[in-house]
Coordinates of C-alpha atoms and ligand atoms in Angstrom, one line a residue:
M667 CA -8.5 72.9 15.5
D668 CA -7.8 71.2 18.8
D669 CA -4.9 68.6 18.5
S670 CA -6.6 66.3 20.9
A671 CA -9.7 66.1 18.6
E672 CA -10.9 62.6 17.8
T673 CA -10.1 61.7 14.2
V674 CA -12.9 60.1 12.1
R675 CA -11.6 58.4 9.0
I676 CA -13.7 57.9 5.9
G677 CA -12.4 55.5 3.3
V678 CA -13.4 56.3 -0.3
L679 CA -13.1 54.2 -3.4
A680 CA -11.0 56.3 -5.7
F681 CA -12.7 55.8 -9.0
R682 CA -11.3 58.5 -11.2
G683 CA -7.9 58.9 -9.7
A684 CA -6.9 60.2 -6.3
E685 CA -6.8 63.9 -7.2
T686 CA -10.3 63.9 -8.6
T687 CA -11.5 62.1 -5.5
V688 CA -10.1 64.8 -3.2
S689 CA -11.7 67.7 -5.1
E690 CA -15.0 65.8 -5.3
W691 CA -15.2 65.0 -1.6
S692 CA -13.5 67.9 0.2
P693 CA -16.6 70.1 0.5
M694 CA -18.2 67.2 2.3
L695 CA -15.3 66.9 4.7
D696 CA -15.4 70.7 5.4
R697 CA -19.1 70.4 6.1
L698 CA -18.6 67.5 8.5
S699 CA -15.7 69.2 10.3
R700 CA -17.8 72.3 10.7
S701 CA -20.6 70.3 12.3
R702 CA -18.3 69.1 15.1
A703 CA -15.4 71.1 16.3
D704 CA -14.2 68.3 18.6
R705 CA -13.7 65.9 15.7
R706 CA -11.3 65.9 12.8
F707 CA -12.5 64.2 9.6
E708 CA -10.0 62.6 7.3
L709 CA -10.4 61.1 3.9
L710 CA -8.5 57.9 2.8
K711 CA -8.5 57.4 -1.0
L712 CA -8.1 53.7 -1.7
D713 CA -8.6 51.2 -4.5
H714 CA -10.8 48.1 -4.1
D715 CA -8.2 46.0 -2.2
G716 CA -6.9 48.9 -0.2
L717 CA -10.4 49.8 1.0
R718 CA -11.1 46.2 1.8
S719 CA -8.1 45.8 4.0
A720 CA -8.7 49.2 5.6
V721 CA -12.2 47.8 6.6
A722 CA -10.7 44.5 7.7
D723 CA -8.1 46.3 9.9
R724 CA -10.6 48.9 11.2
R725 CA -8.5 51.7 9.9
V726 CA -11.6 53.6 8.8
D727 CA -14.9 54.4 10.5
F728 CA -16.9 55.0 7.4
V729 CA -16.8 53.7 3.9
I730 CA -18.0 55.3 0.7
T731 CA -17.9 52.8 -2.2
N732 CA -19.7 51.5 -5.2
P733 CA -22.8 49.4 -4.6
G734 CA -21.2 46.1 -5.7
H735 CA -18.2 46.6 -3.4
Y736 CA -20.6 47.6 -0.6
V737 CA -22.6 44.4 -0.9
E738 CA -19.4 42.4 -0.6
L739 CA -18.1 44.3 2.4
E740 CA -21.5 44.1 4.0
A741 CA -21.5 40.3 3.7
E742 CA -17.9 39.9 4.8
F743 CA -17.4 42.6 7.5
G744 CA -21.0 43.5 8.5
I745 CA -20.8 47.2 7.5
S746 CA -24.2 48.9 7.2
R747 CA -25.3 51.7 5.0
I748 CA -26.4 54.9 6.6
L749 CA -26.9 57.0 3.5
T750 CA -27.0 56.8 -0.3
L751 CA -25.5 59.5 -2.6
A752 CA -28.1 61.7 -4.3
G753 CA -25.9 63.0 -7.1
S754 CA -28.4 65.3 -8.6
S755 CA -32.0 66.3 -8.1
T756 CA -32.9 64.8 -11.5
V757 CA -31.7 61.3 -10.7
S758 CA -33.4 59.0 -8.2
P759 CA -30.8 57.5 -5.8
D760 CA -32.4 54.1 -6.4
Q761 CA -31.8 54.3 -10.2
A762 CA -28.6 56.2 -10.4
I763 CA -25.9 53.9 -11.8
G764 CA -25.7 52.3 -15.2
S765 CA -23.0 51.4 -17.6
A766 CA -22.3 52.4 -21.1
V767 CA -20.5 50.0 -23.5
V768 CA -18.8 52.4 -25.9
V769 CA -17.2 51.8 -29.3
R770 CA -15.5 54.2 -31.6
R771 CA -18.1 56.1 -33.6
D772 CA -16.7 54.6 -36.9
R773 CA -17.4 51.0 -35.8
T774 CA -20.7 50.7 -37.5
D775 CA -20.5 46.9 -37.4
L776 CA -21.2 47.1 -33.6
Q777 CA -24.6 48.2 -32.6
S778 CA -25.9 46.1 -29.7
L779 CA -24.4 44.2 -26.8
E780 CA -25.0 41.0 -28.8
D781 CA -22.5 42.2 -31.4
L782 CA -19.8 41.8 -28.8
R783 CA -19.5 38.1 -29.4
G784 CA -15.9 37.4 -30.5
K785 CA -14.9 41.0 -29.9
S786 CA -12.4 42.4 -27.4
L787 CA -13.6 44.5 -24.4
A788 CA -11.7 46.9 -22.1
I789 CA -12.8 47.2 -18.5
V790 CA -11.5 48.9 -15.4
G791 CA -11.2 45.6 -13.6
R792 CA -13.4 42.7 -12.6
E793 CA -14.3 44.4 -9.3
G794 CA -15.6 47.5 -11.1
F795 CA -19.3 47.8 -10.5
G796 CA -20.3 50.3 -13.2
G797 CA -17.0 49.5 -14.9
F798 CA -17.8 45.8 -15.5
Q799 CA -20.2 43.9 -13.2
I800 CA -23.4 45.6 -14.5
V801 CA -22.4 44.9 -18.1
W802 CA -21.5 41.3 -17.2
G803 CA -25.1 40.9 -15.9
E804 CA -26.5 42.2 -19.1
L805 CA -24.3 40.0 -21.3
S806 CA -25.1 37.0 -19.3
S807 CA -28.8 37.6 -19.6
R808 CA -28.2 37.6 -23.4
G809 CA -26.4 34.2 -23.1
I810 CA -22.9 35.7 -23.5
D811 CA -20.2 34.6 -21.1
P812 CA -17.5 37.3 -21.2
D813 CA -14.7 34.8 -20.5
R814 CA -15.9 32.3 -23.0
D815 CA -17.5 34.3 -25.8
L816 CA -15.4 37.4 -26.1
S817 CA -12.0 37.3 -27.9
A818 CA -10.4 39.2 -24.9
L819 CA -11.4 40.9 -21.7
R820 CA -8.7 43.5 -20.9
S821 CA -8.5 45.1 -17.5
V822 CA -6.9 48.6 -17.8
G823 CA -7.3 49.6 -14.1
L824 CA -8.3 53.0 -12.7
P825 CA -8.9 55.7 -13.6
M826 CA -11.8 54.8 -15.9
D827 CA -10.6 57.2 -18.6
G828 CA -8.1 54.6 -19.5
V829 CA -10.9 52.5 -21.0
L830 CA -11.8 55.3 -23.4
D831 CA -8.2 55.7 -24.4
A832 CA -8.0 52.0 -25.3
V833 CA -11.1 52.2 -27.4
E834 CA -9.9 55.4 -29.1
R835 CA -6.6 53.8 -30.0
A836 CA -8.5 50.8 -31.3
D837 CA -6.6 48.5 -28.9
V838 CA -9.9 47.0 -28.2
D839 CA -13.3 46.8 -30.0
A840 CA -15.3 48.2 -27.1
G841 CA -15.0 49.4 -23.5
V842 CA -17.2 49.6 -20.4
V843 CA -17.6 52.9 -18.6
R844 CA -19.9 54.2 -16.0
A845 CA -23.0 55.9 -17.5
C846 CA -22.7 59.7 -17.6
L847 CA -18.8 59.5 -17.8
L848 CA -19.1 60.2 -21.5
E849 CA -21.6 63.0 -21.0
S850 CA -19.2 64.7 -18.5
M851 CA -16.3 64.8 -21.0
G852 CA -17.5 67.5 -23.4
S853 CA -16.4 67.3 -27.0
R854 CA -14.4 64.1 -26.6
S855 CA -17.6 62.2 -26.2
A856 CA -18.3 62.8 -29.9
N857 CA -15.6 60.1 -30.7
F858 CA -17.7 57.4 -29.1
R859 CA -21.0 55.6 -29.5
V860 CA -22.9 53.6 -26.9
L861 CA -24.1 50.0 -27.7
S862 CA -27.8 49.0 -27.1
P863 CA -28.4 52.7 -26.0
Q864 CA -31.2 53.4 -23.6
T865 CA -32.3 56.7 -22.0
P866 CA -34.5 55.8 -19.1
S867 CA -36.9 58.5 -17.9
A868 CA -35.5 60.5 -15.0
F869 CA -31.9 59.6 -16.1
P870 CA -29.9 62.2 -17.9
C871 CA -27.4 59.9 -19.6
T872 CA -27.3 57.1 -22.2
T873 CA -26.8 53.7 -20.8
S874 CA -26.5 50.2 -22.2
T875 CA -27.8 48.6 -19.0
R876 CA -30.6 48.8 -16.4
L877 CA -29.9 51.1 -13.5
Y878 CA -28.8 50.4 -9.9
P879 CA -28.8 52.5 -6.7
D880 CA -26.1 55.0 -6.2
W881 CA -23.0 54.7 -3.9
P882 CA -23.8 54.2 -0.2
M883 CA -22.0 55.5 2.8
A884 CA -21.7 52.8 5.4
A885 CA -20.6 52.7 9.1
L886 CA -18.4 49.9 10.3
R887 CA -19.3 47.6 13.1
H888 CA -17.0 49.3 15.5
T889 CA -18.3 52.8 14.7
S890 CA -20.5 54.1 17.5
P891 CA -24.2 54.5 16.5
A892 CA -24.1 58.0 17.9
L893 CA -21.3 59.0 15.6
A894 CA -23.1 57.3 12.7
R895 CA -26.3 59.3 13.5
E896 CA -24.3 62.6 13.8
V897 CA -22.6 62.1 10.4
A898 CA -25.9 61.1 8.8
I899 CA -27.7 64.1 10.1
A900 CA -24.9 66.5 9.2
L901 CA -24.8 65.1 5.6
L902 CA -28.6 64.9 5.1
S903 CA -29.0 68.5 6.2
A904 CA -26.3 69.7 3.8
T905 CA -27.4 72.3 1.4
E906 CA -26.6 72.6 -2.3
G907 CA -22.9 73.5 -3.0
T908 CA -21.5 71.8 0.1
G909 CA -20.4 68.6 -1.7
P910 CA -22.5 65.8 -3.1
G911 CA -26.0 65.5 -1.8
W912 CA -27.1 62.5 0.3
S913 CA -30.4 60.8 0.9
V914 CA -31.7 58.1 3.2
P915 CA -30.2 54.7 2.3
A916 CA -31.5 53.1 -0.8
D917 CA -32.5 49.4 -1.3
Y918 CA -29.6 47.4 -2.6
Q919 CA -31.6 44.3 -3.3
S920 CA -31.1 44.7 -7.1
V921 CA -27.4 44.6 -6.5
H922 CA -27.8 41.4 -4.5
E923 CA -29.8 39.9 -7.3
L924 CA -27.2 40.8 -9.9
F925 CA -24.5 39.2 -7.7
R926 CA -26.6 36.1 -7.2
T927 CA -27.1 35.7 -10.9
L928 CA -23.4 36.2 -11.5
E929 CA -22.5 34.0 -8.5
I930 CA -19.9 36.5 -7.3
G931 CA -19.2 38.3 -4.1
P932 CA -21.2 36.8 -1.3
Y933 CA -22.8 34.4 -3.7
T934 CA -19.6 32.8 -4.9
Y935 CA -20.6 29.7 -3.0
L936 CA -23.4 29.1 -5.6
R937 CA -20.8 28.5 -8.2
E938 CA -20.7 24.7 -8.4
P939 CA -17.3 23.8 -9.6
T940 CA -17.4 22.0 -12.9
L941 CA -14.8 19.5 -13.9
T942 CA -13.3 22.1 -16.2
D943 CA -13.2 24.7 -13.4
L944 CA -11.5 22.2 -11.1
A945 CA -9.1 21.3 -13.9
E946 CA -8.3 25.0 -14.5
R947 CA -7.9 25.7 -10.8
Y948 CA -6.0 22.7 -9.8
W949 CA -4.1 21.8 -13.0
P950 CA -0.7 21.9 -11.2
W951 CA -2.0 19.4 -8.7
L952 CA -3.6 17.4 -11.4
L953 CA -0.4 17.4 -13.3
G954 CA 1.4 16.3 -10.2
V955 CA -1.1 13.5 -9.6
L956 CA -0.8 12.4 -13.2
A957 CA 3.0 12.4 -12.9
L958 CA 2.8 10.4 -9.7
M959 CA 0.4 7.9 -11.3
A960 CA 2.6 7.7 -14.4
S961 CA 5.7 7.1 -12.3
G962 CA 3.7 4.6 -10.2
A963 CA 2.7 2.8 -13.3
L964 CA 6.3 2.8 -14.6
Y965 CA 7.4 1.6 -11.2
T966 CA 4.9 -1.3 -11.3
V967 CA 6.0 -2.3 -14.7
H968 CA 9.6 -2.2 -13.6
V969 CA 8.8 -4.2 -10.4
E970 CA 6.8 -6.7 -12.5
H971 CA 9.7 -7.1 -14.9
L972 CA 12.0 -7.7 -11.9
V973 CA 9.6 -10.2 -10.3
H974 CA 9.4 -12.0 -13.7
K975 CA 13.1 -12.2 -13.9
R976 CA 13.6 -13.3 -10.4
T977 CA 10.9 -15.9 -10.6
A978 CA 12.5 -17.4 -13.7
A979 CA 15.9 -17.4 -11.9
L980 CA 14.3 -19.0 -8.9
R981 CA 12.6 -21.6 -11.0
A982 CA 15.9 -22.5 -12.7
A983 CA 17.6 -22.7 -9.3
L984 CA 14.8 -24.9 -7.9
A985 CA 15.0 -27.2 -11.0
E986 CA 18.7 -27.4 -10.5
R987 CA 18.2 -28.2 -6.8
E988 CA 15.7 -30.9 -7.7
T989 CA 18.1 -32.5 -10.1
L990 CA 20.9 -32.4 -7.5
E991 CA 18.6 -33.8 -4.8
A992 CA 17.5 -36.6 -7.2
G993 CA 21.2 -37.3 -7.8
I994 CA 21.9 -37.3 -4.0
R995 CA 18.9 -39.6 -3.4
A996 CA 20.1 -42.0 -6.1
A997 CA 23.6 -42.0 -4.6
Q998 CA 22.2 -42.5 -1.1
E999 CA 20.1 -45.5 -2.3
Q1000 CA 23.2 -46.9 -4.0
A1001 CA 25.3 -46.4 -0.8
D1002 CA 22.5 -48.1 1.1
H1003 CA 22.6 -51.0 -1.3
L1004 CA 26.3 -51.2 -1.2
S1005 CA 26.3 -51.1 2.6
R1006 CA 23.8 -54.0 2.7
L1007 CA 25.9 -56.0 0.2
S1008 CA 29.0 -55.2 2.2
M1009 CA 27.4 -56.5 5.3
L1010 CA 26.3 -59.6 3.5
G1011 CA 29.8 -60.0 2.1
E1012 CA 31.2 -59.8 5.6
L1013 CA 28.6 -62.2 7.0
S1014 CA 28.3 -64.6 4.0
G1015 CA 31.6 -66.3 4.7
T1016 CA 29.6 -68.1 7.2
L1017 CA 26.6 -68.3 5.0
A1018 CA 28.0 -71.2 3.1
H1019 CA 28.5 -73.1 6.4
E1020 CA 24.9 -72.2 7.4
L1021 CA 23.5 -73.6 4.1
N1022 CA 25.9 -76.5 4.3
Q1023 CA 24.1 -77.8 7.3
P1024 CA 20.6 -78.4 5.8
L1025 CA 22.2 -79.5 2.5
A1026 CA 24.3 -82.1 4.4
T1027 CA 21.3 -83.3 6.3
I1028 CA 19.3 -83.6 3.1
G1029 CA 22.3 -85.5 1.5
N1030 CA 22.5 -87.8 4.5
Y1031 CA 18.8 -88.7 4.5
A1032 CA 18.9 -89.3 0.7
A1033 CA 22.0 -91.6 1.1
S1034 CA 20.4 -93.5 3.9
L1035 CA 17.2 -94.0 1.8
S1036 CA 19.2 -95.4 -1.1
R1037 CA 21.2 -97.7 1.3
R1038 CA 17.9 -99.1 2.7
V1039 CA 16.6 -99.7 -0.9
D1040 CA 19.9 -101.6 -1.6
N1041 CA 19.5 -103.7 1.6
G1042 CA 15.9 -104.3 1.0
R1043 CA 15.1 -102.7 4.4
L1044 CA 13.1 -99.8 3.2
D1045 CA 9.8 -99.6 5.1
D1046 CA 7.1 -96.9 5.0
D1047 CA 8.1 -95.3 8.3
A1048 CA 11.7 -94.8 7.3
V1049 CA 10.6 -93.2 3.9
R1050 CA 8.1 -90.9 5.7
Q1051 CA 10.7 -89.8 8.3
A1052 CA 13.4 -89.2 5.7
T1053 CA 11.2 -87.2 3.4
H1054 CA 9.8 -85.1 6.3
E1055 CA 13.4 -84.2 7.4
I1056 CA 14.4 -83.5 3.8
T1057 CA 11.4 -81.2 3.4
C1058 CA 12.1 -79.3 6.7
E1059 CA 15.8 -78.8 5.8
A1060 CA 15.0 -77.7 2.3
E1061 CA 12.5 -75.1 3.8
R1062 CA 15.1 -73.9 6.2
A1063 CA 17.6 -73.3 3.4
A1064 CA 15.0 -71.6 1.3
A1065 CA 14.1 -69.3 4.2
I1066 CA 17.7 -68.2 4.7
L1067 CA 18.1 -67.6 1.0
S1068 CA 14.9 -65.6 0.6
R1069 CA 15.7 -63.3 3.6
I1070 CA 19.1 -62.6 2.0
R1071 CA 17.6 -62.0 -1.4
A1072 CA 15.1 -59.6 0.1
F1073 CA 17.8 -57.8 2.0
A1074 CA 20.2 -57.6 -0.9
R1075 CA 17.6 -56.4 -3.4
K1076 CA 18.1 -52.9 -5.0
R1077 CA 15.1 -50.8 -4.1
T1078 CA 13.8 -47.3 -3.4
A1079 CA 12.8 -46.1 0.0
K1080 CA 9.2 -46.4 1.0
R1081 CA 6.9 -45.7 4.0
E1082 CA 4.5 -48.2 5.6
R1083 CA 3.0 -48.9 9.0
F1084 CA 4.3 -52.0 10.7
R1085 CA 5.0 -53.6 14.1
P1086 CA 8.6 -52.8 15.2
A1087 CA 8.6 -56.1 17.1
Q1088 CA 8.3 -58.0 13.9
V1089 CA 11.1 -56.2 12.1
A1090 CA 13.3 -56.7 15.1
A1091 CA 12.6 -60.4 15.1
E1092 CA 13.4 -60.6 11.4
A1093 CA 16.7 -58.7 11.9
I1094 CA 17.7 -61.1 14.6
A1095 CA 16.8 -64.1 12.4
L1096 CA 18.8 -62.7 9.5
F1097 CA 21.7 -61.9 11.8
R1098 CA 21.7 -65.3 13.4
G1099 CA 21.1 -67.1 10.1
M1100 CA 24.2 -65.6 8.6
L1101 CA 26.6 -66.5 11.5
A1102 CA 28.1 -70.0 12.2
Q1103 CA 28.3 -69.3 15.9
A1104 CA 25.8 -66.5 16.4
P1105 CA 25.7 -65.0 19.9
R1106 CA 22.5 -65.1 21.8
V1107 CA 20.3 -62.0 21.1
E1108 CA 17.9 -61.1 23.9
L1109 CA 14.8 -59.3 22.6
I1110 CA 13.5 -56.9 25.3
D1111 CA 10.1 -55.7 24.1
H1112 CA 8.5 -52.9 26.3
L1113 CA 6.1 -51.8 23.6
A1114 CA 2.3 -52.4 23.6
E1115 CA 1.6 -55.5 21.5
D1116 CA -0.3 -53.6 18.7
R1117 CA 2.2 -50.7 18.7
T1118 CA 3.1 -49.7 15.1
V1119 CA 5.3 -47.0 13.5
E1120 CA 5.4 -45.5 10.0
A1121 CA 8.7 -46.1 8.4
D1122 CA 10.6 -48.1 5.8
P1123 CA 10.7 -51.6 7.4
L1124 CA 13.7 -52.8 5.3
Q1125 CA 15.8 -49.7 6.2
I1126 CA 15.0 -50.1 9.9
Q1127 CA 16.0 -53.7 9.6
Q1128 CA 19.2 -52.7 7.9
V1129 CA 20.0 -50.3 10.8
L1130 CA 19.3 -53.0 13.4
L1131 CA 21.4 -55.5 11.5
N1132 CA 24.2 -53.1 11.2
L1133 CA 24.1 -52.4 15.0
L1134 CA 23.9 -56.1 15.8
K1135 CA 26.9 -56.8 13.5
N1136 CA 29.0 -54.0 15.1
A1137 CA 28.0 -55.3 18.5
Y1138 CA 29.0 -58.8 17.5
D1139 CA 32.3 -57.5 16.1
A1140 CA 33.0 -55.6 19.3
S1141 CA 32.3 -58.5 21.6
R1142 CA 33.4 -61.6 19.6
D1143 CA 36.7 -61.7 21.4
Q1144 CA 35.2 -61.4 24.9
P1145 CA 34.7 -64.4 27.2
A1146 CA 31.5 -66.3 26.4
E1147 CA 29.4 -64.7 29.1
R1148 CA 30.0 -61.3 27.7
R1149 CA 29.1 -62.2 24.1
A1150 CA 25.3 -62.1 24.5
L1151 CA 23.6 -59.1 22.9
Q1152 CA 20.4 -57.2 23.7
L1153 CA 17.9 -55.7 21.3
G1154 CA 15.4 -53.5 23.2
M1155 CA 12.2 -51.6 22.2
T1156 CA 10.9 -48.8 24.4
A1157 CA 8.1 -46.2 23.9
V1158 CA 9.2 -42.5 24.1
A1159 CA 7.2 -39.3 23.7
D1160 CA 5.8 -39.2 20.1
G1161 CA 7.6 -42.3 19.0
I1162 CA 9.7 -45.3 19.9
C1163 CA 13.4 -46.2 20.3
L1164 CA 15.1 -49.4 19.3
W1165 CA 18.5 -50.1 21.0
V1166 CA 21.2 -52.6 20.7
R1167 CA 23.6 -53.2 23.6
D1168 CA 26.8 -55.2 23.8
N1169 CA 29.3 -56.0 26.5
G1170 CA 32.4 -55.3 24.5
P1171 CA 35.2 -52.8 25.3
G1172 CA 33.0 -49.8 24.5
L1173 CA 34.3 -46.5 23.0
D1174 CA 36.1 -43.6 24.5
E1175 CA 34.8 -40.0 24.3
A1176 CA 37.1 -39.1 21.4
A1177 CA 36.1 -42.1 19.3
R1178 CA 32.4 -41.4 20.0
R1179 CA 32.8 -37.9 18.5
H1180 CA 33.8 -39.4 15.1
L1181 CA 31.7 -42.5 15.2
F1182 CA 29.1 -41.3 12.7
E1183 CA 31.5 -39.7 10.3
P1184 CA 31.9 -41.5 7.0
F1185 CA 35.0 -43.7 6.7
F1186 CA 35.6 -43.8 10.4
T1187 CA 36.7 -47.3 11.2
T1188 CA 38.9 -49.2 13.6
K1189 CA 38.6 -52.5 11.8
P1190 CA 41.4 -53.6 9.4
D1191 CA 38.9 -54.6 6.7
G1192 CA 36.2 -52.0 7.8
L1193 CA 34.7 -49.5 5.4
G1194 CA 33.5 -47.0 8.1
L1195 CA 30.3 -46.4 6.2
G1196 CA 27.8 -48.4 8.2
L1197 CA 27.0 -46.0 11.0
S1198 CA 27.0 -42.9 8.8
I1199 CA 24.4 -44.6 6.5
C1200 CA 22.4 -45.7 9.6
K1201 CA 22.4 -42.1 10.8
T1202 CA 21.2 -40.8 7.4
I1203 CA 18.4 -43.4 7.5
A1204 CA 17.4 -42.3 11.0
E1205 CA 17.4 -38.6 10.0
A1206 CA 15.5 -39.3 6.8
H1207 CA 12.7 -40.7 9.1
G1208 CA 12.8 -37.6 11.3
G1209 CA 14.5 -39.6 14.0
R1210 CA 18.1 -39.9 15.2
L1211 CA 20.8 -42.4 16.1
T1212 CA 23.0 -42.0 19.2
A1213 CA 25.8 -43.9 20.9
T1214 CA 26.1 -43.9 24.7
P1215 CA 28.0 -46.0 27.2
P1216 CA 25.6 -48.0 29.5
E1217 CA 25.0 -46.5 32.9
T1218 CA 26.4 -49.7 34.4
G1219 CA 28.6 -52.4 33.0
P1220 CA 30.8 -52.5 29.9
G1221 CA 30.0 -52.1 26.2
M1222 CA 27.9 -49.6 24.2
I1223 CA 24.3 -48.8 23.6
F1224 CA 23.3 -47.6 20.1
T1225 CA 19.8 -46.1 20.1
L1226 CA 17.6 -45.5 17.1
T1227 CA 14.8 -43.1 17.9
L1228 CA 11.8 -43.0 15.4
P1229 CA 8.8 -40.7 15.5
D1230 CA 5.3 -42.3 15.1
H1231 CA 5.0 -40.6 11.7
A1232 CA 8.0 -40.2 9.4
Ligands
ADP264 P1 32.8 -50.4 10.1 O1 32.0 -51.4 10.8 O2 33.0 -50.7 8.6 O3 34.1 -50.0 10.8 P2 30.8 -48.6 11.1 O4 30.5 -47.2 10.6 O5 29.7 -49.5 11.2 O6 31.9 -49.1 10.1 O7 31.6 -48.5 12.4 C1 32.5 -47.5 12.6 C2 33.4 -47.8 13.8 O8 32.7 -47.6 15.0 C3 33.9 -49.2 13.9 O9 35.1 -49.4 13.2 C4 34.1 -49.4 15.4 O10 35.4 -48.9 15.7 C5 33.1 -48.5 16.0 N1 32.0 -49.2 16.6 C6 30.8 -49.4 16.0 N2 30.0 -50.0 16.9 C7 30.7 -50.3 18.0 C8 30.4 -51.0 19.3 N3 29.2 -51.6 19.5 N4 31.4 -51.0 20.2 C9 32.6 -50.5 19.9 N5 32.9 -49.8 18.8 C10 32.0 -49.7 17.8

């Protein structure tokens, strides 16, 4: 044979072992080689998967396989049948393959396919057509699901004789073999019996199932049509004795129907996955998801526990803070009160003098009245004038006392809307009322007449009074013309400022830095608390207190800035 000859490869499903296959098919190969001297024909004996991958990789040009496998390869790789085996003249190629379910002859308890429920069954493999799939179709038409209703489905693999061995050894209750295998075995067949036996007309063997077309030979997509025709013609014209006979391709519709019923091969897509199927297929994933969910749940519980714990801790901390704040507020109010009392203390040395004046006037008028009574010179006019003066002086004394009482009262802070001008006027009155020789205080009001702020009027008054007193202290030793003070009111963005200016010696930079610190004082009898309390009051209102030297002239300007809304 010419070495350059083109090699044509035929893949064959080895169904009774490789050696048997060679002896079965070699006459056919010889026949084909003889028909074309320029081609060399080669046989590849493969199992199901081997044959499938040979087709996928185009390592073969033709395929000879069982009808079920053919239907699968046809759907997947587009192979097309060109011939169907015609095994013997007595069998029609359309009705050539059936399966026999065999049991040991002594198993009288097993007669029909229905008796297989709960029994074990040996098969070649799930891909076996005559070796399993045909029987699967029969069982399923009787409502038996091999996976669910048999006690075991055992694959013993090729060759098929292994199934008979398993049945004979009683490893299994029954086994599936291709019909006619038993008949070809001679005396050994006497050990077995076929379940639900049928002997269809024009079929020489006993079968448990209906019959399907014989094995096809198919050309692959890449195989040239000319080569396919040549091979078909060579095999169709073969005479007896030159290998298996071939006929024109049979109709494989019945195989398609079987596969559609079983939802396998090209019809696998029909198999709607049930929840159990999914669970079976994806159980590792499901397990993973469940584990994730479980750890998620545990984590959530853990986090909730932590949140609970932290919330409780936070609540306790807040409660503690509130208690502390309440304490600080109380201390602040007390310091406020003390500061007012201390201011009064400082100023009240002169208070006695201030009250002395109206009391002395009242005393004088009373004495003058009694003198006139004694002299007999008491007339109506004198009585009217004396009582009028007495009333006026008594009112003046009462007003001084009531302002001091109001100022010295212990109270809690509050917020109300009021006119700053009024509070400033009251502060000046209180300041002047408490001093024997009060300096002049000029009120410079740049605010609109109806301008109001929201604050605690008494606290603002306290600040102003403190600033006036400090200004007075700073300038009391100055010549008379520098003792006058100024209290001003100016509008600023979103609020107002109230300022007090004196013409005293002022403060240097270093002193200004410590001015608002508690206990900073330069006075021998000073407490050094006034300005620090004033600053706290300003800040509690959302405002501030600053000390600056005036742009021109001596002294200091203390400015209290207040927002419209505290
Ligand atoms: P005290 O009046 O008890 O000393 P303050 O806090 O009211 O406490 O004042 C602290 C210090 O600030 C005063 O001792 C004084 O030295 C200084 N001071 C306050 N106001 C003025 C001012 N107008 N001019 C100069 N020094 C001032």
